[in-house]
mmCIF file of C-alpha atoms and ligand atoms in Angstrom:
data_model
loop_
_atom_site.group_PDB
_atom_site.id
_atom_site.type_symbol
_atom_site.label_atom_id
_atom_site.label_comp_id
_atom_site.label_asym_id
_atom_site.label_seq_id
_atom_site.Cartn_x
_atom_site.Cartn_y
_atom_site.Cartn_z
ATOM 1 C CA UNK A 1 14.023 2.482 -15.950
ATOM 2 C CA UNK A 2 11.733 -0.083 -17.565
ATOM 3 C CA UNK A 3 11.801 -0.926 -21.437
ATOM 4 C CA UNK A 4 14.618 0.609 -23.344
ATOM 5 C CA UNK A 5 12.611 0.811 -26.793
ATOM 6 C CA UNK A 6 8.804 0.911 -26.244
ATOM 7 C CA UNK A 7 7.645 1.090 -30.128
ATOM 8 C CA UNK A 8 10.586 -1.746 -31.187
ATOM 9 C CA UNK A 9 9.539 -4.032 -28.347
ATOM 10 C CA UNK A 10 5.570 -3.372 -29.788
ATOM 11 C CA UNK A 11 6.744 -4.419 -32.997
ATOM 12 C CA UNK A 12 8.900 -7.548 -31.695
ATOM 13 C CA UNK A 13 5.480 -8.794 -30.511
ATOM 14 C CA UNK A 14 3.296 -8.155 -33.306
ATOM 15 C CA UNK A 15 5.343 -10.047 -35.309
ATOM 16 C CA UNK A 16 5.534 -12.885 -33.360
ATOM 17 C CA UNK A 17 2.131 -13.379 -33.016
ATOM 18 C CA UNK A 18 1.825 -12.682 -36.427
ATOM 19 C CA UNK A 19 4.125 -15.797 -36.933
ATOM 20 C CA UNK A 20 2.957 -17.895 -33.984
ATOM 21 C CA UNK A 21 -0.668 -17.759 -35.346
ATOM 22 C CA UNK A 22 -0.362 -17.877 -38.430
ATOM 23 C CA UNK A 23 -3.387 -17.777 -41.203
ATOM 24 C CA UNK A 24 -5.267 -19.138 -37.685
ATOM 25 C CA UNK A 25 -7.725 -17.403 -34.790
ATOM 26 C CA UNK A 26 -6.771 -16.849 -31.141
ATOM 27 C CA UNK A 27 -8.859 -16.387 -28.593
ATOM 28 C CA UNK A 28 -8.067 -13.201 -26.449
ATOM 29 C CA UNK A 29 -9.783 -13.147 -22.751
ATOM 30 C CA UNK A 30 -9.844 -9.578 -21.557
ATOM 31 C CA UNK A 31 -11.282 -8.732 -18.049
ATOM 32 C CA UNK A 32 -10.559 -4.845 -18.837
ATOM 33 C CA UNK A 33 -7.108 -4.931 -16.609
ATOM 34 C CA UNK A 34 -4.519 -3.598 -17.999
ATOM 35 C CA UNK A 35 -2.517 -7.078 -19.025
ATOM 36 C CA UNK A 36 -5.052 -8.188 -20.913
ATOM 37 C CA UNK A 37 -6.293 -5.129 -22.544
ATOM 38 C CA UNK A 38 -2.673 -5.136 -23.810
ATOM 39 C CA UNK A 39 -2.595 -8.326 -25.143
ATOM 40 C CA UNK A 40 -6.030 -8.159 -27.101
ATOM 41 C CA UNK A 41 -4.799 -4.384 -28.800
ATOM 42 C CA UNK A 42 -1.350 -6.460 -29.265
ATOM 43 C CA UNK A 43 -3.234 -9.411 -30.696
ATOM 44 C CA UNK A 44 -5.989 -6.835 -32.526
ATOM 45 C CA UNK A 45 -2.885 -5.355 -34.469
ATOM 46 C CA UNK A 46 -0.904 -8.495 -35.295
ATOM 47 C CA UNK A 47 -3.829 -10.446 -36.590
ATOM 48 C CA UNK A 48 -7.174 -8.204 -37.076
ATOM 49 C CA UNK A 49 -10.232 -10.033 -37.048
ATOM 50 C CA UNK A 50 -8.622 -13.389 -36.740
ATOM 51 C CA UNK A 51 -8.119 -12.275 -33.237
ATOM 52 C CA UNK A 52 -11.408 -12.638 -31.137
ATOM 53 C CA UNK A 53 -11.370 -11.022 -27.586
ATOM 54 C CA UNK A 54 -13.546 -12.223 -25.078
ATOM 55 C CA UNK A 55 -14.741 -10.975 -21.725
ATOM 56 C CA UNK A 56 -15.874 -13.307 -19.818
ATOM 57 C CA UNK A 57 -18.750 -12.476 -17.309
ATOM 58 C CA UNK A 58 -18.108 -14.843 -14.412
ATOM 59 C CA UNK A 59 -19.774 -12.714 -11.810
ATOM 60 C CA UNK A 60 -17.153 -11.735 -10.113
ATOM 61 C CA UNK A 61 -16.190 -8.744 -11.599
ATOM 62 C CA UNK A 62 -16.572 -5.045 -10.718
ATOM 63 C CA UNK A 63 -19.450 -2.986 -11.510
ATOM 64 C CA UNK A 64 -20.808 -2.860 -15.045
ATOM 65 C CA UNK A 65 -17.282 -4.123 -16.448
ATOM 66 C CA UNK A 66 -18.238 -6.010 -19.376
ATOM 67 C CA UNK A 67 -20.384 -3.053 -20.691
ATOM 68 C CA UNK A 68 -17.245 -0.389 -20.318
ATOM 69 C CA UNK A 69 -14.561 -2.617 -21.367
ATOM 70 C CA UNK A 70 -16.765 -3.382 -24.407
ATOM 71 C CA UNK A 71 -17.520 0.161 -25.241
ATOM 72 C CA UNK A 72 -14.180 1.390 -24.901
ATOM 73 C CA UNK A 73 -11.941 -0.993 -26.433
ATOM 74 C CA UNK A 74 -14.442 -0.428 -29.662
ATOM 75 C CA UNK A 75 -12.714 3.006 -29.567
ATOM 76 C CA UNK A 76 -9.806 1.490 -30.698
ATOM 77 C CA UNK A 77 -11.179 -0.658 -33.179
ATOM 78 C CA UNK A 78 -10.947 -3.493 -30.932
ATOM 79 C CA UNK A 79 -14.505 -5.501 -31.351
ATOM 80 C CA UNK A 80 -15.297 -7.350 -27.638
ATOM 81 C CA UNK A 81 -17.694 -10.467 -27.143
ATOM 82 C CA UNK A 82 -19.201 -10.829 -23.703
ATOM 83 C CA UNK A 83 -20.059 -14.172 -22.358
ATOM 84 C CA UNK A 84 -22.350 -15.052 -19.515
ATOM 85 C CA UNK A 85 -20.636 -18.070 -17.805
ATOM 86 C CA UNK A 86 -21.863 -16.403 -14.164
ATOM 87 C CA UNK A 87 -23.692 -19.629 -12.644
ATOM 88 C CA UNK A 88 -20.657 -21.774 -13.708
ATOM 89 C CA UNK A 89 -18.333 -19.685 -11.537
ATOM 90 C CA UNK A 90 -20.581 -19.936 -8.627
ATOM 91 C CA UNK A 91 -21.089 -23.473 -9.223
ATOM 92 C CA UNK A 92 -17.933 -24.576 -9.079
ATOM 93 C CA UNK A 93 -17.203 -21.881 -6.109
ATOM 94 C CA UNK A 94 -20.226 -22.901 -3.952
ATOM 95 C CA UNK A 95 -19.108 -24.000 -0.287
ATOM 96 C CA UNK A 96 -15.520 -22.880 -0.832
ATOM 97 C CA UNK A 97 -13.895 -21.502 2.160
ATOM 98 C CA UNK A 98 -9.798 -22.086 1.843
ATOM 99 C CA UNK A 99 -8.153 -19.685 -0.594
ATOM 100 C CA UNK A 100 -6.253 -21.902 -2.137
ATOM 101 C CA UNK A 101 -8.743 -24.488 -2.856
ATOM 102 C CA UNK A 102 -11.140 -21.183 -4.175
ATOM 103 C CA UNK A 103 -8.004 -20.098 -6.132
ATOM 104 C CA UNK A 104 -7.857 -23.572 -8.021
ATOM 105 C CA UNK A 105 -11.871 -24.012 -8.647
ATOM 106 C CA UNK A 106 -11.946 -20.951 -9.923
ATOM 107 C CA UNK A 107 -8.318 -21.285 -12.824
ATOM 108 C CA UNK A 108 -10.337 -25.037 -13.494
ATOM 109 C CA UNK A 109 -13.537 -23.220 -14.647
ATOM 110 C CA UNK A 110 -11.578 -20.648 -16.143
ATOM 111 C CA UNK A 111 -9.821 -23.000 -18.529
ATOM 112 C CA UNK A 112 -12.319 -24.907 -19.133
ATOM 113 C CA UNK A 113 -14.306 -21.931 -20.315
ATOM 114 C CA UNK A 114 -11.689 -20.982 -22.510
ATOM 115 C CA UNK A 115 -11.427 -24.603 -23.841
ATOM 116 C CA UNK A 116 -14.987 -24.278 -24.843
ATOM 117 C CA UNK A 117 -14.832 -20.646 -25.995
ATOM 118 C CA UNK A 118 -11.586 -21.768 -28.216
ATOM 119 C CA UNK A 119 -13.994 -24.375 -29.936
ATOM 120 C CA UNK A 120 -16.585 -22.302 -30.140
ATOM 121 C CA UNK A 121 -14.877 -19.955 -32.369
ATOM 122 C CA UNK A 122 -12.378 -22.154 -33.948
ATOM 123 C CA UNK A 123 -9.960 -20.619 -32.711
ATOM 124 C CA UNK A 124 -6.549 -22.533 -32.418
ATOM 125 C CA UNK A 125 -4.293 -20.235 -30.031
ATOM 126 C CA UNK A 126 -5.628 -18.639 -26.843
ATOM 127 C CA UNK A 127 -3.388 -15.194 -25.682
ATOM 128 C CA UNK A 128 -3.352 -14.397 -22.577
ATOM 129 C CA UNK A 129 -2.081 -11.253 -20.927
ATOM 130 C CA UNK A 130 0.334 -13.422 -17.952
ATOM 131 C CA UNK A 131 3.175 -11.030 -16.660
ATOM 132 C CA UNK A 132 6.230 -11.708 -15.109
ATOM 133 C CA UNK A 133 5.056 -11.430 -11.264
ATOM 134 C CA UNK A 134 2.640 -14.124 -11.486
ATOM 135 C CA UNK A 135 5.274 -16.412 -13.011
ATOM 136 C CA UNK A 136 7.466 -15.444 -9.751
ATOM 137 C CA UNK A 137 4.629 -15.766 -7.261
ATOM 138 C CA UNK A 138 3.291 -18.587 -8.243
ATOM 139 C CA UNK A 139 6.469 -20.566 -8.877
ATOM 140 C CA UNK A 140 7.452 -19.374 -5.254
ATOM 141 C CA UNK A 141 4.549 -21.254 -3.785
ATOM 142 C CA UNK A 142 3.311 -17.870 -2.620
ATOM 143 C CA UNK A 143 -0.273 -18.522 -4.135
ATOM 144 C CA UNK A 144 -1.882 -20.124 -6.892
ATOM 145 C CA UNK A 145 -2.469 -17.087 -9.298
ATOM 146 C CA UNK A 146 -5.131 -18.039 -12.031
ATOM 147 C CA UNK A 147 -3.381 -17.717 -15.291
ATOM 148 C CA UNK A 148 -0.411 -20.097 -14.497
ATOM 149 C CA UNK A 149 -0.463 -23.635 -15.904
ATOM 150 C CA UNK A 150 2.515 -24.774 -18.002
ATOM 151 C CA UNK A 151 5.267 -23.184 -15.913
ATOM 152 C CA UNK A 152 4.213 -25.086 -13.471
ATOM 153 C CA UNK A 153 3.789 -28.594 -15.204
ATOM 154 C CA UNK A 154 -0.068 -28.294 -15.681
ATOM 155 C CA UNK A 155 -0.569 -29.192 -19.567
ATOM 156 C CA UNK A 156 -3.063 -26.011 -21.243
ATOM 157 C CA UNK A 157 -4.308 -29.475 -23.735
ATOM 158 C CA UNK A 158 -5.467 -30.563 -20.612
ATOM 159 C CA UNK A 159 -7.958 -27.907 -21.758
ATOM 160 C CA UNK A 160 -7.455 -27.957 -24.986
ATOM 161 C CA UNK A 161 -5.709 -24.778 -25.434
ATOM 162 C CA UNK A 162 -2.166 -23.817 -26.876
ATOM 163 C CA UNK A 163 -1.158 -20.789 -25.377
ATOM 164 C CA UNK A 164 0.420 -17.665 -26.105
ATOM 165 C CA UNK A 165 1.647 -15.030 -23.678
ATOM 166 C CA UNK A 166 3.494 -12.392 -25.198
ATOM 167 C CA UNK A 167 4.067 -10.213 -22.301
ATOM 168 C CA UNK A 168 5.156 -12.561 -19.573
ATOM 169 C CA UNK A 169 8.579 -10.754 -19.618
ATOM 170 C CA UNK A 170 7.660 -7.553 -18.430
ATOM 171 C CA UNK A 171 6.139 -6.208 -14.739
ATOM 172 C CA UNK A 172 3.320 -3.942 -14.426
ATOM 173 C CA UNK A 173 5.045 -0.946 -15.280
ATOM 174 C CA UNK A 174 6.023 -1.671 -17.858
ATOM 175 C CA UNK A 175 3.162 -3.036 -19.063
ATOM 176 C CA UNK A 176 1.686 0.263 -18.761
ATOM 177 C CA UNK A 177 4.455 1.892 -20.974
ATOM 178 C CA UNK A 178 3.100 -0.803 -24.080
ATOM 179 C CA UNK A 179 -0.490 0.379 -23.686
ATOM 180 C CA UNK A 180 0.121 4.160 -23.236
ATOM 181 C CA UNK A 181 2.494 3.458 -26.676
ATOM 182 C CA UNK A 182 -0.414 1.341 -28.664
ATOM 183 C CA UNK A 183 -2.889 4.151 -27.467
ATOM 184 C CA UNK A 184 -4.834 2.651 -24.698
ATOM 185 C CA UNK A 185 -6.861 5.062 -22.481
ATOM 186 C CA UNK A 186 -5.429 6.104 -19.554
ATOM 187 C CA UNK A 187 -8.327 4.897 -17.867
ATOM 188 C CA UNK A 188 -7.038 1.273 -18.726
ATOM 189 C CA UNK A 189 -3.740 2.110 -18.850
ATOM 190 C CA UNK A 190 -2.919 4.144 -15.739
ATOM 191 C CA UNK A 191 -5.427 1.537 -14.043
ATOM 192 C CA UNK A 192 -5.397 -0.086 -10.714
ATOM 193 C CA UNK A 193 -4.374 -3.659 -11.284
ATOM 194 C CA UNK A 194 -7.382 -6.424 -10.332
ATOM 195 C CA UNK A 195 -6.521 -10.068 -9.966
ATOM 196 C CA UNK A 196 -8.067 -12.409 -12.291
ATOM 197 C CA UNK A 197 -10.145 -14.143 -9.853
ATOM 198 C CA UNK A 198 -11.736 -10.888 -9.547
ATOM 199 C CA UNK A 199 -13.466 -10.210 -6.194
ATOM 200 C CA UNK A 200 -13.306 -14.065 -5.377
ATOM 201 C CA UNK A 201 -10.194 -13.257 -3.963
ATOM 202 C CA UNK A 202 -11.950 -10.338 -1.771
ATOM 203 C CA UNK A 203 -14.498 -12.705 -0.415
ATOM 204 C CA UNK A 204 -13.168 -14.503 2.648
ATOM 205 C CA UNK A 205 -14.870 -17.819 2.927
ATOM 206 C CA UNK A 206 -17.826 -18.584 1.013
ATOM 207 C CA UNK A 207 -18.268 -16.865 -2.666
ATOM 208 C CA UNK A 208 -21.973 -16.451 -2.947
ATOM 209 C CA UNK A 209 -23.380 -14.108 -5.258
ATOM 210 C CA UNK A 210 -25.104 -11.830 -2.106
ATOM 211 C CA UNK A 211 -21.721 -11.927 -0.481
ATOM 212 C CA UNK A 212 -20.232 -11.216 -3.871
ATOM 213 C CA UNK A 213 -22.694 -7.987 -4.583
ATOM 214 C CA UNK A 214 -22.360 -6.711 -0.706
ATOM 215 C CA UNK A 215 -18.340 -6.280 -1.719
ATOM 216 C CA UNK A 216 -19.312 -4.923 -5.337
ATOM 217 C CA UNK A 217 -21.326 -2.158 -3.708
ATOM 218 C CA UNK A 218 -18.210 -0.906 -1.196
ATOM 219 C CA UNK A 219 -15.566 -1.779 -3.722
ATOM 220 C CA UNK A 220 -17.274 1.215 -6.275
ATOM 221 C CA UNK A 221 -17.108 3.260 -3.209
ATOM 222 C CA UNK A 222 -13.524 2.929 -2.380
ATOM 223 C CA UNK A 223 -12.524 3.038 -5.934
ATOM 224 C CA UNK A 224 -14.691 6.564 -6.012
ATOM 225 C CA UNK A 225 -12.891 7.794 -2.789
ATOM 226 C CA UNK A 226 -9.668 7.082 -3.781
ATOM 227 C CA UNK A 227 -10.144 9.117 -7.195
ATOM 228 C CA UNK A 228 -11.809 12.005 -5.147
ATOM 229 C CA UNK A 229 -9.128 12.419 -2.420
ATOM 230 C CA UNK A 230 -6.837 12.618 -5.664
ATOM 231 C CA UNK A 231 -4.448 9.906 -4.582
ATOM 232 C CA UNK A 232 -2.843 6.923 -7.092
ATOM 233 C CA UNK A 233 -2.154 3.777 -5.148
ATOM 234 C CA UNK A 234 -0.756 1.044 -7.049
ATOM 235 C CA UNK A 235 -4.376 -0.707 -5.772
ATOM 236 C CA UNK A 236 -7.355 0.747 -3.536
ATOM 237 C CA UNK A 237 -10.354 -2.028 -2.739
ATOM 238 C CA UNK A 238 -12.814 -3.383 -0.027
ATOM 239 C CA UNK A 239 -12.337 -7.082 0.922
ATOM 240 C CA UNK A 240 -15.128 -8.702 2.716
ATOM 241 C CA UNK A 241 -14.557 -10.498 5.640
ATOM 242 C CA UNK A 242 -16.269 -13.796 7.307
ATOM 243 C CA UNK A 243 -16.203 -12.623 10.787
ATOM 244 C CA UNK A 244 -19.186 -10.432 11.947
ATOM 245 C CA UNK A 245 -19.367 -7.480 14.028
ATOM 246 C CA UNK A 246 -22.210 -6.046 16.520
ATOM 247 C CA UNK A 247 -23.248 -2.894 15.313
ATOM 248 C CA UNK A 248 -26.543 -0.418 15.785
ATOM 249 C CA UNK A 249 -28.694 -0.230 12.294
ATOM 250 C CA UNK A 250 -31.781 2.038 12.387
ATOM 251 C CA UNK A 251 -31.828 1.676 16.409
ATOM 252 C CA UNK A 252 -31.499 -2.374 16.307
ATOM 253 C CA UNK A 253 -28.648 -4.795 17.163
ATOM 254 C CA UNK A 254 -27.506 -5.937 14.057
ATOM 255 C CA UNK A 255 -24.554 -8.487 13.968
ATOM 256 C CA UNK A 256 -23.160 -7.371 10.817
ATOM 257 C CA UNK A 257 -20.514 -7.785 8.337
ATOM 258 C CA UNK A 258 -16.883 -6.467 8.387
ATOM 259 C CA UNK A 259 -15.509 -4.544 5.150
ATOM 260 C CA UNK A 260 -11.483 -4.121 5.321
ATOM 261 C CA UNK A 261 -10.272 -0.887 3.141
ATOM 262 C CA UNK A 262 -6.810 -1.997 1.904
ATOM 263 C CA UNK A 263 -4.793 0.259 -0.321
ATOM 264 C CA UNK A 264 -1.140 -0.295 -0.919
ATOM 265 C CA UNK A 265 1.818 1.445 -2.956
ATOM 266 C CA UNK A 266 4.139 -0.447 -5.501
ATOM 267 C CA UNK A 267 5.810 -1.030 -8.180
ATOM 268 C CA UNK A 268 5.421 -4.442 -9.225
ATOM 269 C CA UNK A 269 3.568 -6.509 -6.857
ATOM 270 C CA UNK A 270 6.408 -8.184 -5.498
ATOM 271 C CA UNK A 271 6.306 -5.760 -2.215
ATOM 272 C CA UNK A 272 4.195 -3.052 -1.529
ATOM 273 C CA UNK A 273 3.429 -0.327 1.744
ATOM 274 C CA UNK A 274 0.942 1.001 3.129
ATOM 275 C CA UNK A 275 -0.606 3.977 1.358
ATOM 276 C CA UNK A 276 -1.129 7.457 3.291
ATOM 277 C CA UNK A 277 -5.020 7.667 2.524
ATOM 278 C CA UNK A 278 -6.222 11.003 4.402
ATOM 279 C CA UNK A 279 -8.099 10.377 7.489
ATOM 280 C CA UNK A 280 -10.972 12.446 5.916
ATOM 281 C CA UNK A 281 -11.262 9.737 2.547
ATOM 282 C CA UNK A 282 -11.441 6.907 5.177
ATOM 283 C CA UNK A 283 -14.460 8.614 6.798
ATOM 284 C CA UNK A 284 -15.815 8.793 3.784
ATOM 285 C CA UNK A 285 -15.377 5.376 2.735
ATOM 286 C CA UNK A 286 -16.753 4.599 6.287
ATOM 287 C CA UNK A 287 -19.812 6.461 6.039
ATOM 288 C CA UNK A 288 -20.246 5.573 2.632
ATOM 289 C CA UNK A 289 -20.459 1.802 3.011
ATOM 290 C CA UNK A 290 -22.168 1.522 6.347
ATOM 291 C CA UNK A 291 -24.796 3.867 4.767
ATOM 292 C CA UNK A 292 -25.464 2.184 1.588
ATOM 293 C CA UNK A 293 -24.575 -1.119 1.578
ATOM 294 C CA UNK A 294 -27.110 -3.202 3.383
ATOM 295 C CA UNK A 295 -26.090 -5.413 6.948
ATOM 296 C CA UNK A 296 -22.465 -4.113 7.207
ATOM 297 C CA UNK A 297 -21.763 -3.081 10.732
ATOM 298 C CA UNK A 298 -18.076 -1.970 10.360
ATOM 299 C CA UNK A 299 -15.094 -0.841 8.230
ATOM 300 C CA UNK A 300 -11.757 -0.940 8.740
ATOM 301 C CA UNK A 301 -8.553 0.152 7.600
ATOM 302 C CA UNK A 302 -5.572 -2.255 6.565
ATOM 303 C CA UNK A 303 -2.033 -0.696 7.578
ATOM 304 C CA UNK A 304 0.114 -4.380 6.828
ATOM 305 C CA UNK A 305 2.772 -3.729 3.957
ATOM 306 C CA UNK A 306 3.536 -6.597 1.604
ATOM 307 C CA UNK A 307 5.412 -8.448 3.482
ATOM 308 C CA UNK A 308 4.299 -9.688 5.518
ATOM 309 C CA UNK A 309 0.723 -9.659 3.830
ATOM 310 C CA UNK A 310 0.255 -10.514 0.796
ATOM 311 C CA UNK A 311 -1.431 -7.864 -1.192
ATOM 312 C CA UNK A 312 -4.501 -9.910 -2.110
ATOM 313 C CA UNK A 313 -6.641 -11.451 1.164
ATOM 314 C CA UNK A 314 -6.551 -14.971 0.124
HETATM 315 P P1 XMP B 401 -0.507 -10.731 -4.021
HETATM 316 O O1 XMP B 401 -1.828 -10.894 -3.336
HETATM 317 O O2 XMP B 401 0.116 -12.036 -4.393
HETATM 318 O O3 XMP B 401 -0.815 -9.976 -5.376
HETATM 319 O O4 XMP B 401 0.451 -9.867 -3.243
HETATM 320 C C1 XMP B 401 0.175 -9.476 -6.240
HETATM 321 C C2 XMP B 401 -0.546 -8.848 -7.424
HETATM 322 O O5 XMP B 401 -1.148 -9.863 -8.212
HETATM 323 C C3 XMP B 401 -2.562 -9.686 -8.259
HETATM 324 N N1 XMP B 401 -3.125 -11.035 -8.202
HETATM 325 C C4 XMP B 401 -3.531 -11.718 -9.272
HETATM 326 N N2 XMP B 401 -3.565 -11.370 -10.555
HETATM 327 N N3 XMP B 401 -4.454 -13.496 -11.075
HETATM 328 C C5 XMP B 401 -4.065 -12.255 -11.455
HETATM 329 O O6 XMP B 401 -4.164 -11.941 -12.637
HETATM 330 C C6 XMP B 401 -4.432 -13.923 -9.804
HETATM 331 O O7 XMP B 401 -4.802 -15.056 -9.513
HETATM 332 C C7 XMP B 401 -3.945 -12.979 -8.856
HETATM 333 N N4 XMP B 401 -3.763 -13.024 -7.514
HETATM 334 C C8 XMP B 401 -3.264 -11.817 -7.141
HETATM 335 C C9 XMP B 401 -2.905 -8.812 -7.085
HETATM 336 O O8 XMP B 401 -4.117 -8.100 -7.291
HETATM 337 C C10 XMP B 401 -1.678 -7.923 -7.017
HETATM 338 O O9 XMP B 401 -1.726 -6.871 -7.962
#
């Protein structure tokens, strides 16, 4: 199942952005998921140059994103602009412990970094890669996902910004099947979907940058695991938990920190279960991360589906 007519729904969108923009510029944030990568090849096609994409380096992203996502969309013609807004983020993050608090900071700075980037380049539309499931989720009250303003009565002027979503009818598959069509790399479009807030969302309690890199380090280990044991959950990743753990480093008590290995199987985030990850990847993982990444103690495994959990930690 999924969309009837891949190529005539590409087309339906290129031409309305075409219309909805205009002789204009929109701003296109892409953080390399596969939403957004969609919407800036969408937006590339409809509008060329008029159509600047911008990844926005707010610390909190994976390992070396901005570099990849730049190099690879170029592949496709798609020119990326990378902008260092990092000591906002953590700013406006700093002493942050409830989610949803965290999960509001960070959609504030967000816009308002878009407000300013949408000046910046004179750009009069912003597109943004939204999907149906975090319409649903966060109209539910389930959590406040970072991309959702109007539909629920927050004004984008507010920011500045008149906004454009041109996707926010489909759900993650079938979001793939429009990038696979326009030509996107599997490696963005078969990719494991990462929540805007990037690993803010991963961080229980505080969002330092330390705690931030500690959960960098064991998320590229997971995520390297995962590929090795040749399984495809719908998402593999570390969180990094608040509590602390007694644990023996280099012959010394150490009370250390606690990384959770969570790895689920869905088909459009609405519920998910538990994925079957061989005992001998976990060890891995395990051995991996207390190894390598400095003061954690302990690793365990998450085995809640969605629901009860959410799939996110906060
Ligand atoms: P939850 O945690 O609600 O996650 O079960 C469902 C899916 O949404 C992703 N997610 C987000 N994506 N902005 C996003 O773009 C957000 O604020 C956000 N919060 C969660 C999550 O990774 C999962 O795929």
């Amino acid at each position: 199942m999924g969309l009837k007519n891949v190529k005539a729904y590409i087309g339906k969108r290129i031409k309305e952005i075409k219309s909805g923009v205009g002789n204009k510029r929109a701003l296109v944030a892409t953080s390399g998921g596969v939403d957004s990568v969609t919407c800036a090849v969408l937006a590339h096609k409809a509008i060329g140059s008029r159509a600047v994409i911008l990844f926005i380096d707010d610390g909190l992203m994976r390992q070396d994103e901005g570099r990849k996502v730049k190099k690879d969309l170029a592949r496709l013609g798609v020119n990326v602009k990378i902008l260092n807004v990092r000591a906002d983020f953590f700013r406006a993050l700093k002493g942050i412990e409830d989610p949803e608090i965290k999960r509001k900071a960070f959609r504030d700075t967000f816009y308002k970094t878009l407000g300013r980037a949408v000046r910046i380049s004179k750009a009069s539309f912003m597109i943004q890669g939204t999907i149906a499931a975090d319409i649903m989720e966060t109209k539910a009250g389930i959590k406040t996902q970072h991309n959702i303003l109007q539909q629920i009565g927050i004004s984008p002027r507010k920011y500045g910004l008149t906004i454009l979503e041109p996707i926010k009818d489909l759900y993650k598959f079938e979001v793939r099947m429009v990038a696979r069509a326009l030509g996107v790399q599997p490696e963005y479009s078969e990719r494991m979907p990462f929540p805007g807030p990037g690993l803010a969302t991963r961080v229980i309690g505080e969002v330092t940058p330390e705690r931030v890199e500690t959960l960098r380090k064991a998320t590229v280990i997971v995520e390297e695991e995962i590929k090795k044991a040749g399984i495809k959950p719908f998402q593999a990743f570390a969180v990094l938990l608040k509590d602390r753990a007694t644990g023996v480093i280099n012959g010394k008590r150490t009370f250390g920190q606690i990384v959770v290995v969570r790895s689920v199987d869905s088909r459009d985030a609405i519920t998910a279960g538990v994925t079957r990850i061989p005992f001998s990847a976990l060890e891995k993982m395990q051995k991996r991360i207390t190894g390598s990444v400095p003061d954690v103690t302990k690793v365990l495994f998450d085995v809640t589906p969605k629901p009860p959990s959410t799939i996110e930690y906060i």
